PDB file of C-alpha atoms in Angstrom:
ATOM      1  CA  UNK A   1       0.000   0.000   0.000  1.00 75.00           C
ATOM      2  CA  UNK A   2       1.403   3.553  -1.013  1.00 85.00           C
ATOM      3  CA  UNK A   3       0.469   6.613   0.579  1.00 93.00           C
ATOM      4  CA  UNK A   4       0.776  10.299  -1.569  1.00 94.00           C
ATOM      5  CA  UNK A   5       2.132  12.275   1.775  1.00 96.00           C
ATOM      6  CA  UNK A   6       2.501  15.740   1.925  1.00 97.00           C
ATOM      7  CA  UNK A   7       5.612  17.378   1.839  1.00 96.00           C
ATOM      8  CA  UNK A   8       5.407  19.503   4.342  1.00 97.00           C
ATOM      9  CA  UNK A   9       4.478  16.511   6.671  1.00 97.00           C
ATOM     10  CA  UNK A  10       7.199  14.413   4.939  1.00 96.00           C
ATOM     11  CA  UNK A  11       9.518  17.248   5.838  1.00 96.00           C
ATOM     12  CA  UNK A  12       8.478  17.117   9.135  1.00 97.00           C
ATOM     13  CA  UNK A  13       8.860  13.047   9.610  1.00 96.00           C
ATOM     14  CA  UNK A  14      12.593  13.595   8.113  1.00 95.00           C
ATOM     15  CA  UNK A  15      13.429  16.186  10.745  1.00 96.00           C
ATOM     16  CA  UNK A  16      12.552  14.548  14.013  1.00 95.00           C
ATOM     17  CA  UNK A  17      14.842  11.659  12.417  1.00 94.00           C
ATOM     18  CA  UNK A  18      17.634  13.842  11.828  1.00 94.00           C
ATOM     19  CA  UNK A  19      16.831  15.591  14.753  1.00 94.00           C
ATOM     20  CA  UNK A  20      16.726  11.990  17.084  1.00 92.00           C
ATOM     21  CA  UNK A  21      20.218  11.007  14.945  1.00 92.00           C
ATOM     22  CA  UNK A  22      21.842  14.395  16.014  1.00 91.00           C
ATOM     23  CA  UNK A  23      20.793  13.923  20.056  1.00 87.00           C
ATOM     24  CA  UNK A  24      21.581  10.469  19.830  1.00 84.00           C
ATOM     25  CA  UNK A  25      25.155  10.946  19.013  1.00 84.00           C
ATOM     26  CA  UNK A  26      25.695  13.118  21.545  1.00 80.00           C
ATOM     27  CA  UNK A  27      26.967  11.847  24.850  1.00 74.00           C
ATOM     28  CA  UNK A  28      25.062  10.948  27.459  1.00 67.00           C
ATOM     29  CA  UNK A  29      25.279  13.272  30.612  1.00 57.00           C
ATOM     30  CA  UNK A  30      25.283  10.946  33.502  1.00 56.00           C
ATOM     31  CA  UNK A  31      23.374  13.699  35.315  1.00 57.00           C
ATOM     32  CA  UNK A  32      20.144  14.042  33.370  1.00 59.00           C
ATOM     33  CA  UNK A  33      17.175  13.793  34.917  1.00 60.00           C
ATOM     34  CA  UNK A  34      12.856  12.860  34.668  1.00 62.00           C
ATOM     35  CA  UNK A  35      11.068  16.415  35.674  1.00 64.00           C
ATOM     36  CA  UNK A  36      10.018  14.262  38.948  1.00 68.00           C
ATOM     37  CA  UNK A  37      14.007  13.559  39.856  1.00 62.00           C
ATOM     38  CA  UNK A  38      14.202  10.449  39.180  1.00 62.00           C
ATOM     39  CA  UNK A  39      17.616   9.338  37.583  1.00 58.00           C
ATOM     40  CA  UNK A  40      17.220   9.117  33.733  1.00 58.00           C
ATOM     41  CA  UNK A  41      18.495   5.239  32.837  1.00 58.00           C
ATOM     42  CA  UNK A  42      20.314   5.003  29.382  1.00 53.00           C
ATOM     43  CA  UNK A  43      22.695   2.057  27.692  1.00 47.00           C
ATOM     44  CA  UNK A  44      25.776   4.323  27.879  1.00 49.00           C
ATOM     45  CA  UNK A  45      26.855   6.817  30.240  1.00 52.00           C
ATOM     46  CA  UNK A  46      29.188  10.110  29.491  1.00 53.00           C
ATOM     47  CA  UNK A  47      32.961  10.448  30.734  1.00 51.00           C
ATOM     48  CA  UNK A  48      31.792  14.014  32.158  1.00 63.00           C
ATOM     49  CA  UNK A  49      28.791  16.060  32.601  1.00 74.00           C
ATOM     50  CA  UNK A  50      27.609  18.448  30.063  1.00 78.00           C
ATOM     51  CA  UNK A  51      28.655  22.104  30.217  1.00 83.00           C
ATOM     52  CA  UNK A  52      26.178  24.939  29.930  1.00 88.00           C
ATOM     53  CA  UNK A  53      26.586  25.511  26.624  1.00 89.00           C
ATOM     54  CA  UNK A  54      25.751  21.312  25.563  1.00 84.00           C
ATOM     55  CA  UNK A  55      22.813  21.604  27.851  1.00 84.00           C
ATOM     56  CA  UNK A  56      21.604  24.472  25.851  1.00 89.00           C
ATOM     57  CA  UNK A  57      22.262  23.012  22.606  1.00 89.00           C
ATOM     58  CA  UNK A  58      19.959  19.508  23.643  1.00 87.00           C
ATOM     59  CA  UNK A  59      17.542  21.673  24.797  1.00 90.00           C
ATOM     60  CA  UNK A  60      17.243  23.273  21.681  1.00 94.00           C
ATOM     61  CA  UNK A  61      17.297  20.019  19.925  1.00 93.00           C
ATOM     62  CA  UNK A  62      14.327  18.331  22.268  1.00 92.00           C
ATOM     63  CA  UNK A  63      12.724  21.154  21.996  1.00 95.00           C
ATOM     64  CA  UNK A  64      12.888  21.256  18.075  1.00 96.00           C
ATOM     65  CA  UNK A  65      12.320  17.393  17.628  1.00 96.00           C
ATOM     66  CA  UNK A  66       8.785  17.799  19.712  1.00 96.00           C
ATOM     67  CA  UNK A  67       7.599  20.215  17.330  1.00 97.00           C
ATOM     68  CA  UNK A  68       8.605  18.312  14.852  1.00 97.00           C
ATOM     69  CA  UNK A  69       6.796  15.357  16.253  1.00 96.00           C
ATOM     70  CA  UNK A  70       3.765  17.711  17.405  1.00 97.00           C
ATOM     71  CA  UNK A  71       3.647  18.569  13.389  1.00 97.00           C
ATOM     72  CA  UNK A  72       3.641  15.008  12.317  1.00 97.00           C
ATOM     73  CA  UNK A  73       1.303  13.782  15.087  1.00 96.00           C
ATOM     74  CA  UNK A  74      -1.499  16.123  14.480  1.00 97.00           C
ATOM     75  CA  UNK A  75      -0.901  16.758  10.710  1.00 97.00           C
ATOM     76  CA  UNK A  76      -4.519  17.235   8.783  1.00 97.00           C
ATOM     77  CA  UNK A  77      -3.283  14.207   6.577  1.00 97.00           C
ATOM     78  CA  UNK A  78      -4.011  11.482   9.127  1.00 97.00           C
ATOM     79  CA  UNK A  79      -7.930  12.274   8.836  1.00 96.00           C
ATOM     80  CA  UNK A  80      -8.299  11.173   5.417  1.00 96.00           C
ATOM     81  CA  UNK A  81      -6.776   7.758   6.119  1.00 96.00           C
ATOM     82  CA  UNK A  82      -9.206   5.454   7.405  1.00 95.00           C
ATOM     83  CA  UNK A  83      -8.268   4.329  10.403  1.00 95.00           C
ATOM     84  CA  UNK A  84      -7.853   0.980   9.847  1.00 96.00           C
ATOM     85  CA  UNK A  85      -4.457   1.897   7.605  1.00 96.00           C
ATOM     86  CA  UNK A  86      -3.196   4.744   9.531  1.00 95.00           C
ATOM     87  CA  UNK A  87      -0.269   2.340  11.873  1.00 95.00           C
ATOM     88  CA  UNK A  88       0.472   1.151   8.094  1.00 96.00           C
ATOM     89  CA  UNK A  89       0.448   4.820   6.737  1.00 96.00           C
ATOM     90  CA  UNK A  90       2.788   5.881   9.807  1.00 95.00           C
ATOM     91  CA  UNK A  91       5.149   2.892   9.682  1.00 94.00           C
ATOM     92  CA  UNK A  92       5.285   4.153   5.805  1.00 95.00           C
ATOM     93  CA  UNK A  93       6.399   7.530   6.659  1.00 95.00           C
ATOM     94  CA  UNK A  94       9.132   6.708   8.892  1.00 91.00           C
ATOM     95  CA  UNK A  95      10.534   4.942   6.105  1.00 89.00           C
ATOM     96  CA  UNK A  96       9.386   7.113   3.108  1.00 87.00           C
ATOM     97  CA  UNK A  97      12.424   7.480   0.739  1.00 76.00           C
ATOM     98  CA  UNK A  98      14.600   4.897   1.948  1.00 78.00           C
ATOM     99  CA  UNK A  99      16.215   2.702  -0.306  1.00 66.00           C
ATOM    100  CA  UNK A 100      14.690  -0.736  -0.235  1.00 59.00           C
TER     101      UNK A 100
END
């Protein structure tokens, strides 16, 4: 099944990848947090903590990749695809132009 996707929500999907790519290459800070305290657990753990300035920066990047995400999610598209295809139609997107 092939879905004719906007661009601009295309654009969107391809973003918060790039966007999860970028913050997952960075290191983890061992000192990062849930908003209720509790230690965040992750697979690998940084040498250091970050400074101000990397904080910033994955700020920035979360903050970008959930309006990214926000775009995607609620994107006018998803209401013409019956709802019986739209897990297909989603799967689809996350992989729209790869090679395969």
């Amino acid at each position: 099944m092939s879905f004719d996707f906007p661009s601009d929500l295309i654009e969107a999907s391809l973003t918060c990848k790039n966007l999860k790519e970028e913050l997952d290459a960075l290191p983890v800070d061992d000192g990062l947090t849930l908003k209720d305290g509790a230690p965040l657990e992750r697979k690998r753990r940084a040498a250091r903590a970050y400074t101000e300035d990397e904080q910033a920066r994955v700020a920035r990047l979360r903050a970008e990749r959930l309006a990214a995400a926000q775009t995607v999610v609620t994107h006018p598209f998803w209401e013409s695809v019956p709802a019986s295809d739209r897990m297909k139609a989603r799967a689809a997107l996350k992989h729209h132009g790869e090679a395969g």
